[in-house]
Short mmCIF file of C-alpha atoms and ligand atoms in Angstrom, two decimals:
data_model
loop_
_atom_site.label_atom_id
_atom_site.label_comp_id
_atom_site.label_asym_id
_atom_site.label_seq_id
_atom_site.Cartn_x
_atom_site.Cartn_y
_atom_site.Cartn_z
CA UNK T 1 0.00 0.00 0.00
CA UNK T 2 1.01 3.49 -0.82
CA UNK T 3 1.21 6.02 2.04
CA UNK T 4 -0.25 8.94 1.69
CA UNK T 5 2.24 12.03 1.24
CA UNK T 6 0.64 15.30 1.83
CA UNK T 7 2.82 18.74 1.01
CA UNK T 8 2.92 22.31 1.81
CA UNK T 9 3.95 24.28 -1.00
CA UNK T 10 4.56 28.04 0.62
CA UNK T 11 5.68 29.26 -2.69
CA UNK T 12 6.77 32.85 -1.78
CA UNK T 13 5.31 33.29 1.33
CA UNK T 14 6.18 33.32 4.96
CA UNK T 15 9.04 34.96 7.16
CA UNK T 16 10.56 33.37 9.87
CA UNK T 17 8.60 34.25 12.44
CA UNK T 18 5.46 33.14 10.41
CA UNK T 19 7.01 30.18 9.99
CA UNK T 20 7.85 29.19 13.33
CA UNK T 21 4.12 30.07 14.11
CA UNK T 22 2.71 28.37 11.57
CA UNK T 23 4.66 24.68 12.75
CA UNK T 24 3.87 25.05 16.53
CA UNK T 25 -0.03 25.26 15.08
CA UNK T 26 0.55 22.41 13.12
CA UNK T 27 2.28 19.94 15.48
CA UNK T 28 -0.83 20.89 17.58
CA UNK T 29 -3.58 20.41 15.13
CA UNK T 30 -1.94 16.83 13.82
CA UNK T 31 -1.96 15.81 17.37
CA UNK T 32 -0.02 12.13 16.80
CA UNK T 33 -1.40 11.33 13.29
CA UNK T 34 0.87 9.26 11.26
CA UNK T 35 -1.26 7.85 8.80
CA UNK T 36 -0.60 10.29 6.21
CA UNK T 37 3.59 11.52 5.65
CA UNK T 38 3.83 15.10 6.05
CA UNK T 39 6.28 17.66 4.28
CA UNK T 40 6.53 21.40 4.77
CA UNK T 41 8.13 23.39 1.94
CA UNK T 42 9.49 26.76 2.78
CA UNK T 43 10.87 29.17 0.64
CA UNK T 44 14.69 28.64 1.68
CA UNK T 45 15.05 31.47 4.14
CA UNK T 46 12.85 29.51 6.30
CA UNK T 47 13.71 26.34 6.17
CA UNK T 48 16.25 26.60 8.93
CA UNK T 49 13.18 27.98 11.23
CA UNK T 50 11.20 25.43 9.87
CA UNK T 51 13.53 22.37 10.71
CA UNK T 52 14.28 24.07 14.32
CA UNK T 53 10.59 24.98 14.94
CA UNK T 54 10.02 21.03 14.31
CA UNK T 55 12.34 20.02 17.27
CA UNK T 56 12.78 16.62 15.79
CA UNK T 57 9.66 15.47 15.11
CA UNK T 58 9.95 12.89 12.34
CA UNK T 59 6.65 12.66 11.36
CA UNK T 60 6.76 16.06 9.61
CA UNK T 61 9.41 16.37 7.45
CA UNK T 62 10.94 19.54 4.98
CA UNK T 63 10.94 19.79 1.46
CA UNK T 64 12.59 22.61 -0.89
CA UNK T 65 10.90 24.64 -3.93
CA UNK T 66 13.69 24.15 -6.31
CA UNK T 67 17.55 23.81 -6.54
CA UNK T 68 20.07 23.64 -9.22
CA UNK T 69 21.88 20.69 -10.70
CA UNK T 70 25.45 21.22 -10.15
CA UNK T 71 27.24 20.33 -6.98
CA UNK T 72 28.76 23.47 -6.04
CA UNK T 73 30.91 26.56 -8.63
CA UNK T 74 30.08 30.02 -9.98
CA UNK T 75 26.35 29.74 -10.42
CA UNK T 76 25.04 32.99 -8.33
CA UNK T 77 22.26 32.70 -7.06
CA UNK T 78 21.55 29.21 -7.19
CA UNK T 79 21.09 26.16 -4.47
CA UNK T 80 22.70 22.61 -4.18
CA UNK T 81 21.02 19.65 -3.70
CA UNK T 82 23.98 18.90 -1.02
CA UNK T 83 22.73 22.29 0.57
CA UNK T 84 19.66 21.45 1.18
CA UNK T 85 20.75 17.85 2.64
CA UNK T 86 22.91 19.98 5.04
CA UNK T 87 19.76 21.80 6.20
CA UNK T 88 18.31 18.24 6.90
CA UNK T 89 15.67 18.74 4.02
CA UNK T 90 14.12 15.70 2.55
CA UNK T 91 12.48 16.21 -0.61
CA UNK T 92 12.40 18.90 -3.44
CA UNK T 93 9.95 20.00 -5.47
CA UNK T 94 11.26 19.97 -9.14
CA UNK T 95 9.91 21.38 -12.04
CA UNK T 96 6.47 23.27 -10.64
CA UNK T 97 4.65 24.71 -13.70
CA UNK T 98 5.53 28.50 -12.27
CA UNK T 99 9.19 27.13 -12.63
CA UNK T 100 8.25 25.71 -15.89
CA UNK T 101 5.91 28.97 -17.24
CA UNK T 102 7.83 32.03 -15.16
CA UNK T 103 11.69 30.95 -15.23
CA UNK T 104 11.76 28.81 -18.60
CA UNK T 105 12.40 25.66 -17.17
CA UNK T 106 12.27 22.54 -19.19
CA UNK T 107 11.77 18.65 -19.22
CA UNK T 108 15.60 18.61 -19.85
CA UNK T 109 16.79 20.78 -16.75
CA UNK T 110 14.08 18.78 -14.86
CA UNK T 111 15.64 15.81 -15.33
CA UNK T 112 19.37 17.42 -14.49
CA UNK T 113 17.95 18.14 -10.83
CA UNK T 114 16.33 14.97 -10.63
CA UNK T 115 19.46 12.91 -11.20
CA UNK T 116 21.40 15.16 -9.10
CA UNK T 117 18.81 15.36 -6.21
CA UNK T 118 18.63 11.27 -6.26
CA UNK T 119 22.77 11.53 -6.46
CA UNK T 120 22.38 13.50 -2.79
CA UNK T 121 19.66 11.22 -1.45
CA UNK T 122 17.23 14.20 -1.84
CA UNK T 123 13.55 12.73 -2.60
CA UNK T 124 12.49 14.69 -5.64
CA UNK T 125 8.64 15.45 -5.88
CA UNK T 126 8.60 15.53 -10.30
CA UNK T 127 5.37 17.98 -10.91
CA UNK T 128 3.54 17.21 -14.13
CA UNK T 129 0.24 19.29 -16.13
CA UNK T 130 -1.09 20.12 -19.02
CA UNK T 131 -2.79 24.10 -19.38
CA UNK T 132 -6.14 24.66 -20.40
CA UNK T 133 -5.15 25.25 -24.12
CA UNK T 134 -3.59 21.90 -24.19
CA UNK T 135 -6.56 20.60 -22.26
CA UNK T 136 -9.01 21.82 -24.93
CA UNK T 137 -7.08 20.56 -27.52
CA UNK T 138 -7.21 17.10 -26.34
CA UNK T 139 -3.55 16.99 -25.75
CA UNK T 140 -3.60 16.23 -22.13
CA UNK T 141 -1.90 12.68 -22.09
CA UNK T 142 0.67 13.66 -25.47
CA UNK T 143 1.75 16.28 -22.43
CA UNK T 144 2.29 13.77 -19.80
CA UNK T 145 3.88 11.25 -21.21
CA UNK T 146 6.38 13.80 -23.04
CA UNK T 147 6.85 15.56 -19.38
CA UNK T 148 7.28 12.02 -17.57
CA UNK T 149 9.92 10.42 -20.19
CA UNK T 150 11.66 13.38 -20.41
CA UNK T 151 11.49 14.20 -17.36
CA UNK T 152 12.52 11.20 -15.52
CA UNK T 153 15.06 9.73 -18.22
CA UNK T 154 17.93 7.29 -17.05
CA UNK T 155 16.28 6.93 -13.53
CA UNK T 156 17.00 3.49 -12.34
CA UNK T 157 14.03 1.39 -10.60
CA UNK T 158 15.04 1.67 -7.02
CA UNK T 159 14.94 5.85 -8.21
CA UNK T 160 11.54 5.49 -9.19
CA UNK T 161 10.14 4.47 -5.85
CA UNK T 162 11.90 7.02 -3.75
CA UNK T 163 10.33 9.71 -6.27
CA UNK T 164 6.93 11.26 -6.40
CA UNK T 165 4.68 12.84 -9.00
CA UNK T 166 2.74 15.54 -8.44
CA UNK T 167 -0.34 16.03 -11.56
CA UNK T 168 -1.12 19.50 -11.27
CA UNK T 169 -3.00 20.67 -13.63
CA UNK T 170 -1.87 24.66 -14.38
CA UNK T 171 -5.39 25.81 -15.35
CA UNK T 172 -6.32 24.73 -11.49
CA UNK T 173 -3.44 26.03 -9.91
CA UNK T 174 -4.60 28.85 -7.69
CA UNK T 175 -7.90 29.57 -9.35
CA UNK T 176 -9.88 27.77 -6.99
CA UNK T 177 -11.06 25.61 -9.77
CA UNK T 178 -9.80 22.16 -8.83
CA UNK T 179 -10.07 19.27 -11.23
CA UNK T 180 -13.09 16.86 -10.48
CA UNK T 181 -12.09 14.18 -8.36
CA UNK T 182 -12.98 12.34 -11.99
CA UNK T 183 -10.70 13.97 -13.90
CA UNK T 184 -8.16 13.99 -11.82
CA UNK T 185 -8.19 10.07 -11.47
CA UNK T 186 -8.15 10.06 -15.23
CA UNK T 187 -4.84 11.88 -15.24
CA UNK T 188 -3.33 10.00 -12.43
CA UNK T 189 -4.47 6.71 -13.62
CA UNK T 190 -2.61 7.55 -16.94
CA UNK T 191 0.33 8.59 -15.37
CA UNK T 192 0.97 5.45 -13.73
CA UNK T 193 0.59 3.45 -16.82
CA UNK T 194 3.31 5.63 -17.83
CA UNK T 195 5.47 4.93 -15.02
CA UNK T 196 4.83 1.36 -15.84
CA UNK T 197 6.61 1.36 -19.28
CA UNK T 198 9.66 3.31 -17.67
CA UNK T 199 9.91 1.32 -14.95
CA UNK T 200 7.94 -1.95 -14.70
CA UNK T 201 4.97 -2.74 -12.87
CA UNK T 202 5.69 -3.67 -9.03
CA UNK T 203 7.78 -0.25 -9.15
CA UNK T 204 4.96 2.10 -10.96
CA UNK T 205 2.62 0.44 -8.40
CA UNK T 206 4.56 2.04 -5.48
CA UNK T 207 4.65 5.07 -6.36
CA UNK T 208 2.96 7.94 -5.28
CA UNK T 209 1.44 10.41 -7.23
CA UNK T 210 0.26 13.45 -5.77
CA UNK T 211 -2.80 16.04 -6.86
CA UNK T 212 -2.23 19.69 -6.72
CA UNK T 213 -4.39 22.75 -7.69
CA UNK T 214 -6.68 24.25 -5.42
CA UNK T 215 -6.89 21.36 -3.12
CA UNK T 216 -8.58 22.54 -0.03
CA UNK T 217 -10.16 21.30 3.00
CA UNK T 218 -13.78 20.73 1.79
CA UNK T 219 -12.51 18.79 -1.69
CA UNK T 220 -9.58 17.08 -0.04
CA UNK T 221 -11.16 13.77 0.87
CA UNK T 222 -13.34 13.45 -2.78
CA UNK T 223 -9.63 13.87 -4.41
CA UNK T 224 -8.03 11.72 -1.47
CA UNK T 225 -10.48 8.70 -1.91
CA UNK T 226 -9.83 7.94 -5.71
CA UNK T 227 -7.52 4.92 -6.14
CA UNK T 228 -4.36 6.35 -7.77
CA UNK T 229 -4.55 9.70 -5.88
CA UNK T 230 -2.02 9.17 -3.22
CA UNK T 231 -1.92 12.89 -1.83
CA UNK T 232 -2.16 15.91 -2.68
CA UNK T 233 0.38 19.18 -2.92
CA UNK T 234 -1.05 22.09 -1.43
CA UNK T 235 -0.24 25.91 -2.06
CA UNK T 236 -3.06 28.60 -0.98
CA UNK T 237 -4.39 26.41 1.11
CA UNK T 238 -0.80 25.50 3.10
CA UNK T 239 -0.44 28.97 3.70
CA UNK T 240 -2.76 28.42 7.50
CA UNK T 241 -1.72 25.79 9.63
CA UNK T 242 -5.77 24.87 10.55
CA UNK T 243 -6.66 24.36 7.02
CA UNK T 244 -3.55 22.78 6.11
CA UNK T 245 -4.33 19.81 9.04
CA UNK T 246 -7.66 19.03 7.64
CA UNK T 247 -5.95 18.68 4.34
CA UNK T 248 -3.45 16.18 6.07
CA UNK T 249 -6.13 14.71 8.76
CA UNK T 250 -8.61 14.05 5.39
CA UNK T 251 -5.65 12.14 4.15
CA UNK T 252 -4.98 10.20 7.06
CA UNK T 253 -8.94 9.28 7.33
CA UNK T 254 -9.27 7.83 3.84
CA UNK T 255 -5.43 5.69 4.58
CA UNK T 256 -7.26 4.57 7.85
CA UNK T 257 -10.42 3.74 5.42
CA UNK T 258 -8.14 1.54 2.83
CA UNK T 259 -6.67 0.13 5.95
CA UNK T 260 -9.87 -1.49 6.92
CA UNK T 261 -11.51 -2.38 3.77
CA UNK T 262 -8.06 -4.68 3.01
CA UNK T 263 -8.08 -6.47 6.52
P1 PGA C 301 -2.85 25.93 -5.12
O1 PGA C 301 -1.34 25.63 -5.60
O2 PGA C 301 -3.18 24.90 -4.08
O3 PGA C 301 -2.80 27.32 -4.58
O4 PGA C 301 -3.71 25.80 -6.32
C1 PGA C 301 -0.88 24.32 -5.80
C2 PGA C 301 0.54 24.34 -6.27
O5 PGA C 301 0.92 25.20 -7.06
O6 PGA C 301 1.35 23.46 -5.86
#
């Protein structure tokens, strides 16, 4: 069984203090839940605050927005994946459509950062979408697939299952328009036959795919409940601790539901 993976995309949001805040809240609304896996992901500034704010607890881990492929050299400006694993971070997000649509990033560079993140035991969190254009135009699988092969070329098997896909489609991305539960399964379902050809199928059945675009708490468990849905990464939403939880407590309800039906 897949566990559920539920992140908290903070995109260019919160100072230190806010973030500090905003974990003590958390820690208090998730009470002991471990059902669902947790990861915060400040912009970097915080992420120091973030980890220390955390105290150790392992059931809520830290993620990063981005980071570049090299290992270290002239490149101002830019963020190691050895860096972040210095700063005890976890995973990184790689290749969010505002990376893709704002700073001209591509499948190629995606899959640079993914091999070196997975060279510095960094979990990578690979986000794939189609717009609305391509979506009207019945291109929304030709846009997958070419994101997913490109994007995760040369990964070996045992790479696979440590990363995770996040299908966020860019036409529901902050618009409050989230894709139908439906829909979303559709895209998810695809993407894991995907994942089968470029890996095989024990592997493509362990990984977890993620939904993101204006998840929130009242459509969170609809998303949550459909069978290749295995989380969901959460901006607007992430940005208050409360509404965050009942994201991640939604989660943790439907893996306790799966639980049950399979005993
Ligand atoms: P949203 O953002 O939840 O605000 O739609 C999701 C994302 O961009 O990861």
């Amino acid at each position: 069984m897949r566990k559920k993976i539920v992140a908290a995309n903070w995109k260019m949001n919160m100072l230190q203090v806010e973030a500090a805040e905003f974990v003590r809240d958390l820690l208090q609304e998730l009470g002991d839940q471990t059902a669902a896996e947790v990861v915060i992901v400040p912009p970097f500034t915080a992420i120091p605050r973030v980890v220390e704010a955390l105290g150790g607890a392992e059931h809520v881990k830290v993620g990063a927005q981005n980071m570049y492929w090299e290992r270290s050299g002239a490149y101002t400006g830019e963020i190691s994946a050895a860096m972040l694993r210095n700063l005890f971070v976890r995973y990184v997000v790689l290749g969010h459509s505002e990376r893709r649509q704002l700073f001209g990033e591509t499948d190629e560079m995606v899959n640079r950062k993914v091999h070196a993140a997975q060279d510095a035991t960094l979990r990578p969190i690979v986000c794939v979408g189609e717009t609305l254009k391509q979506r009207d135009a019945g291109q929304v699988e030709e846009v997958l697939e070419g994101q997913l092969r490109r994007g995760l070329a040369g990964l070996e098997t045992k790479a696979f299952t440590e990363t995770v896909i996040a299908y966020e489609p860019v036409w529901a991305i902050g618009t409050g328009r989230n894709a139908t539960p439906a829909q979303a399964q559709e895209a998810h379902a695809f993407i894991r036959s995907v994942l089968r050809e470029l890996a095989d199928d024990a592997t493509a059945a362990r990984i977890r795919i993620q939904y993101g675009g204006s998840v929130k708490p009242d459509n969170a468990r609809a998303l949550m409940s459909q069978p290749d849905i295995d989380g969901a990464l959460v901006g607007g939403a992430s940005l208050e601790a409360r509404s965050f939880a009942q994201i991640v407590l939604a989660a943790a309800e439907d893996a306790l539901d799966e639980e049950r039906l399979s005993s």
